[in-house]
Short mmCIF file of C-alpha atoms in Angstrom, two decimals:
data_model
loop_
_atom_site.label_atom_id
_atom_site.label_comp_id
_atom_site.label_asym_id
_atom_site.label_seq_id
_atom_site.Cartn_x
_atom_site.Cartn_y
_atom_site.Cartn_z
CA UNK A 13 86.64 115.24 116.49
CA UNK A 14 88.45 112.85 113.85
CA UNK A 15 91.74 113.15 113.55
CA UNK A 16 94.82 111.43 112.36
CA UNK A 17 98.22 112.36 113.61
CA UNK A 18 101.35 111.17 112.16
CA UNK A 19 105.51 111.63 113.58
CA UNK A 20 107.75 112.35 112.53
CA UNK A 21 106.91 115.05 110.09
CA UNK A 22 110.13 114.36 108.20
CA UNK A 23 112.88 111.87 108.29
CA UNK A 24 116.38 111.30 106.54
CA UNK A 25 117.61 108.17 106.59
CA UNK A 26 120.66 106.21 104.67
CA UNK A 27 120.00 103.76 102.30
CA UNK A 28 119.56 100.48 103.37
CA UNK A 29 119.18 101.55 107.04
CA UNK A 30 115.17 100.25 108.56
CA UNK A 31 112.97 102.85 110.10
CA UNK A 32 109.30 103.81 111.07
CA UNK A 33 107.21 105.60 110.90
CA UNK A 34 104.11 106.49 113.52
CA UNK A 35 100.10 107.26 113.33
CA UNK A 36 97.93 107.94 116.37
CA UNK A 37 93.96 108.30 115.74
CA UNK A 38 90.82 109.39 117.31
CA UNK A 39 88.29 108.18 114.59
CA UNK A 40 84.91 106.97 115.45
CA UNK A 41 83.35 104.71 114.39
CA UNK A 42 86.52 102.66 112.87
CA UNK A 43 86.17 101.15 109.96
CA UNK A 44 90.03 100.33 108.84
CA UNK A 45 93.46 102.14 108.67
CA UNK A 46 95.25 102.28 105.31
CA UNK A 47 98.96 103.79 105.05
CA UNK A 48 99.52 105.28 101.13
CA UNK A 49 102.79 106.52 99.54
CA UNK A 50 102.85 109.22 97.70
CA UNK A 51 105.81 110.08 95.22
CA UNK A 52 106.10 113.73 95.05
CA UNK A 53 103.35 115.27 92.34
CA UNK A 54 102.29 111.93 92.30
CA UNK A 55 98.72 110.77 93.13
CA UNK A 56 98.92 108.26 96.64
CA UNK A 57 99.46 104.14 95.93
CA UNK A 58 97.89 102.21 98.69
CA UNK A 59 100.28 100.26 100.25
CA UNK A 60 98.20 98.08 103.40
CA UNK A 61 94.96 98.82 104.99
CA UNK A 62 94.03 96.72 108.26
CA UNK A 63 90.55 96.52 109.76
CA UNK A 64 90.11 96.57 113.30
CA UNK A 65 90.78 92.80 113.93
CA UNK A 66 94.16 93.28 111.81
CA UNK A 67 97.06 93.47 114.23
CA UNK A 68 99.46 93.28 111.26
CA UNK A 69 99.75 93.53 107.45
CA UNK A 70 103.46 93.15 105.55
CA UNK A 71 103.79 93.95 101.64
CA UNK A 72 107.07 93.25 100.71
CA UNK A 73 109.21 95.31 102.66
CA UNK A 74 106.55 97.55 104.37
CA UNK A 75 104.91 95.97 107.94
CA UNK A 76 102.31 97.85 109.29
CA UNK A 77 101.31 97.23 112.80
CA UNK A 78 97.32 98.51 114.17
CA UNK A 79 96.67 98.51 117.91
CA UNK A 80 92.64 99.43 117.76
CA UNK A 81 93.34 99.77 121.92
CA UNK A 82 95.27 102.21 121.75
CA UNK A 83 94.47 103.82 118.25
CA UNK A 84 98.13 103.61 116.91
CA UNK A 85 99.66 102.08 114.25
CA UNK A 86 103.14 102.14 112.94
CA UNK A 87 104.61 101.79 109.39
CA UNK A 88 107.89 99.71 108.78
CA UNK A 89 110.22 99.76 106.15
CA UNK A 90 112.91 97.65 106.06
CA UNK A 91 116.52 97.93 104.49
CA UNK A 92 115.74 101.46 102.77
CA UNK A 93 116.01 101.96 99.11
CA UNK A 94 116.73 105.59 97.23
CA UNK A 95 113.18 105.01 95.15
CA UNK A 96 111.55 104.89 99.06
CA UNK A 97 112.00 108.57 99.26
CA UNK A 98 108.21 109.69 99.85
CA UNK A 99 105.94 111.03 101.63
CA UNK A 100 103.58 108.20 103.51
CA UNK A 101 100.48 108.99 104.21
CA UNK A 102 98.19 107.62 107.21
CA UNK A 103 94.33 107.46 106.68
CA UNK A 104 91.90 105.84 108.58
CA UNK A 105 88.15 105.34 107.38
CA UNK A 106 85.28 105.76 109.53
CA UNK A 107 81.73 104.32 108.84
CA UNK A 108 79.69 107.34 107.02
CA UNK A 109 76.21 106.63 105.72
CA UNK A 110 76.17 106.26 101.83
CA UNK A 111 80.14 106.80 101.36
CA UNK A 112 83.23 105.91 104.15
CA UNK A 113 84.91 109.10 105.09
CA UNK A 114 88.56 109.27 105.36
CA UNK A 115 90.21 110.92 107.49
CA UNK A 116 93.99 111.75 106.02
CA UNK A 117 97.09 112.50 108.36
CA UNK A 118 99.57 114.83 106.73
CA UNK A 119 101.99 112.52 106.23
CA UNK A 120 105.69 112.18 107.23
CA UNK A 121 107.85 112.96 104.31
CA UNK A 122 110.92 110.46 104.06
CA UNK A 123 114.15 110.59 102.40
CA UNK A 124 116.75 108.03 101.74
CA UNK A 125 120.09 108.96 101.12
CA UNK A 126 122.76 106.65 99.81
CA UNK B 24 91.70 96.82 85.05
CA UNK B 25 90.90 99.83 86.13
CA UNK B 26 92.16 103.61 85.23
CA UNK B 27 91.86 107.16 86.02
CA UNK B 28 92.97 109.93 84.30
CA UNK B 29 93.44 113.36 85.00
CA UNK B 30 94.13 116.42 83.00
CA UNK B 31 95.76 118.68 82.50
CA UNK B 32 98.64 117.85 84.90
CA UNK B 33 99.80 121.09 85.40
CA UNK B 34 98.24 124.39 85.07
CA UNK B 35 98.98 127.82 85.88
CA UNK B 36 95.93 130.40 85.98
CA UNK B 37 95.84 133.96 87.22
CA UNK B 38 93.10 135.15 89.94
CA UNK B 39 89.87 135.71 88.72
CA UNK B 40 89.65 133.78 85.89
CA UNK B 41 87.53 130.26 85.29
CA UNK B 42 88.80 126.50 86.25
CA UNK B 43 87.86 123.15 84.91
CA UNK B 44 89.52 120.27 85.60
CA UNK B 45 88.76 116.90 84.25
CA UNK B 46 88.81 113.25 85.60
CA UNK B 47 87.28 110.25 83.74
CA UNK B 48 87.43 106.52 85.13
CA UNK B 49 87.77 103.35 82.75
CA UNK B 50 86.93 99.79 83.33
CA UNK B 51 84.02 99.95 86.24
CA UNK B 52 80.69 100.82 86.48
CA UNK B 53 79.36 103.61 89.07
CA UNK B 54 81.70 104.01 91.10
CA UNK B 55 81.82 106.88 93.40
CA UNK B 56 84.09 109.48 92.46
CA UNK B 57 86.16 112.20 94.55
CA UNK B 58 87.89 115.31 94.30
CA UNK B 59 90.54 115.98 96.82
CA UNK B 60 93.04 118.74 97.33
CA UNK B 61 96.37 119.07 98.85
CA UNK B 62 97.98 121.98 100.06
CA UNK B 63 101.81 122.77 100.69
CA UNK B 64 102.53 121.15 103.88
CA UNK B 65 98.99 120.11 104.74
CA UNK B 66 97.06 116.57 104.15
CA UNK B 67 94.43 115.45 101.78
CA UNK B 68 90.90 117.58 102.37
CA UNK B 69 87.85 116.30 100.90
CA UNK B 70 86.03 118.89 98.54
CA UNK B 71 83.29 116.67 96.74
CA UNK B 72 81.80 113.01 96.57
CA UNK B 73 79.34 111.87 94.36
CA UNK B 74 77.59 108.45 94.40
CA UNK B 75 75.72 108.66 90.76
CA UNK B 76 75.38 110.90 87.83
CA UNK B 77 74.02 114.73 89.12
CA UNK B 78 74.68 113.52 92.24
CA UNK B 79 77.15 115.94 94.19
CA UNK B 80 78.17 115.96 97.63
CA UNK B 81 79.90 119.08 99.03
CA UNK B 82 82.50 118.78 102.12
CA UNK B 83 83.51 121.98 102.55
CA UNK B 84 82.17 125.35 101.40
CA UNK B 85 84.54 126.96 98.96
CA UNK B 86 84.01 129.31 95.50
CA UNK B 87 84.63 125.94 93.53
CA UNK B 88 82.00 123.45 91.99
CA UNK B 89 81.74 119.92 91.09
CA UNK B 90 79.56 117.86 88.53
CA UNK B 91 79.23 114.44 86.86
CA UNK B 92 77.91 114.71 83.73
CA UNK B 93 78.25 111.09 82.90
CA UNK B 94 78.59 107.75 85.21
CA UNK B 95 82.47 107.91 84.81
CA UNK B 96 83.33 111.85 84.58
CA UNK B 97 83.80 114.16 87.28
CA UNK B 98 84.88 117.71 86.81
CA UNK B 99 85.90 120.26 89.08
CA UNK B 100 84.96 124.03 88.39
CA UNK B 101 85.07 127.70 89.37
CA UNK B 102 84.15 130.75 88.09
CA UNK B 103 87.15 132.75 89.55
CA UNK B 104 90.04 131.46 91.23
CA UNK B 105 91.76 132.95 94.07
CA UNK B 106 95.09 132.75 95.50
CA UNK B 107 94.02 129.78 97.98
CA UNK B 108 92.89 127.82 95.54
CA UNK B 109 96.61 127.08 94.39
CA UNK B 110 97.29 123.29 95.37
CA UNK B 111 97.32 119.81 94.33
CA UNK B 112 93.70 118.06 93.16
CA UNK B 113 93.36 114.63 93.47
CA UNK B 114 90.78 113.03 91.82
CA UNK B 115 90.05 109.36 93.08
CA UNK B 116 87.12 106.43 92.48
CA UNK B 117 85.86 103.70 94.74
CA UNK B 118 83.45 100.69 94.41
CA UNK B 119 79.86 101.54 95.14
CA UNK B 120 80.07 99.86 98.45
CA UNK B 121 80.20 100.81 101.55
CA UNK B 122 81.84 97.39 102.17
CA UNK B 123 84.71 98.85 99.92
CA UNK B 124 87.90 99.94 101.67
CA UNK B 125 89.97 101.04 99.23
CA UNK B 126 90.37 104.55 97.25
CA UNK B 127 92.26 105.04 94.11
CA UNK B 128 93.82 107.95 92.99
CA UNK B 129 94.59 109.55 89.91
CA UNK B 130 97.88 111.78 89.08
CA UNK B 131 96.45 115.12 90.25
CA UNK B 132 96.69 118.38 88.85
CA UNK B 133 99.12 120.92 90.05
CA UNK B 134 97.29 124.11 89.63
CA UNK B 135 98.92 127.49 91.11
CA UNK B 136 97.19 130.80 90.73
CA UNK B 137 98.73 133.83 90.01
#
């Protein structure tokens, strides 16, 4: 069965403090692995998506790490702003005929305090 | 560049009585188009897909309906809500590829039945 599993559910960090976040998947057959933040009531913004000979993607201060041998990946943000408070999303696509299918973790939801 | 809109953003409907929400995409050409919903608490679940105009694909089996009446609308319908249907709906395009990796969402709808 596809799944995507993401820890922690929730996390409260201080501002300007680094932290990250985890995704573990059984998806077959792997196409890539996308992490998306979504502002609350706010449709997801992707923020990296790595295919399977990806070990590592960085968009300003968001690294995201994929280990397709072990089907985990890991989501870093560094030095923590307020407007980071969100919740991130993990989804990994998997080959489907006509269309990908995504599979969607349900996300760990992050706050940043100052 | 591309857009998606959704409307309305909010909307609060009591059980039993019809839905219709809207999405239209600007600036491509046939792409294929989405509707997604979010529960409290719970990650993105697929409802439709469609690859072309009339053409609907259904994930899950549910009192709620989807068409495309034109190459960039999708709409989502029902005849009579019920309490479960309260969430948030997503609608999202992609490029008519299966080569293409990435999603893109729209706003969403907040719709809570009453």
């Amino acid at each position: 069965k596809n799944q995507v599993e993401q820890s922690p559910q929730s996390l409260i960090i201080l501002e300007g403090k680094n932290c990250t976040l985890q995704c573990n998947y059984t998806v077959s057959p792997f196409s890539n692995l996308r992490w998306y933040k979504q502002d609350t009531g706010r449709g997801p913004v992707s923020l990296t998506i790595m295919t399977f000979s990806e070990n590592t993607k960085s968009n300003g201060r968001y690294t995201a790490t994929l280990d397709a041998d072990t089907k985990q990946s890991s989501l870093h943000i560094t030095a923590s702003q307020l407007s980071d408070s969100a919740s991130y999303i993990c989804v990994v696509t998997a080959y489907g005929g006509a269309t990908n299918k995504l599979i969607f973790g349900t996300g760990t939801l992050l706050a940043v305090q100052p | 560049s591309q857009t998606i809109h959704q409307w309305p953003a909010t909307l609060v409907q009591p059980v039993g009585s019809p839905l219709s929400l809207e999405c239209t995409v600007e600036g491509t050409s046939n792409p294929n188009l989405y509707w997604y919903r979010q529960a409290a608490g719970r990650g993105l679940q697929l409802l439709f897909y469609s690859v072309g105009i009339g053409q609907i694909s259904s994930e899950v089996p549910q009192n709620l309906s989807a068409s495309r009446p034109q190459d960039r609308q999708f709409i989502l319908s029902s005849k009579k809500l019920l309490l479960s249907d309260s969430g948030f709906y997503l609608c999202a395009w992609s490029l008519d590829s299966i080569y293409s990796y990435e999603q893109y969402f729209g706003p969403g709808t907040r719709l809570t039945v009453t």
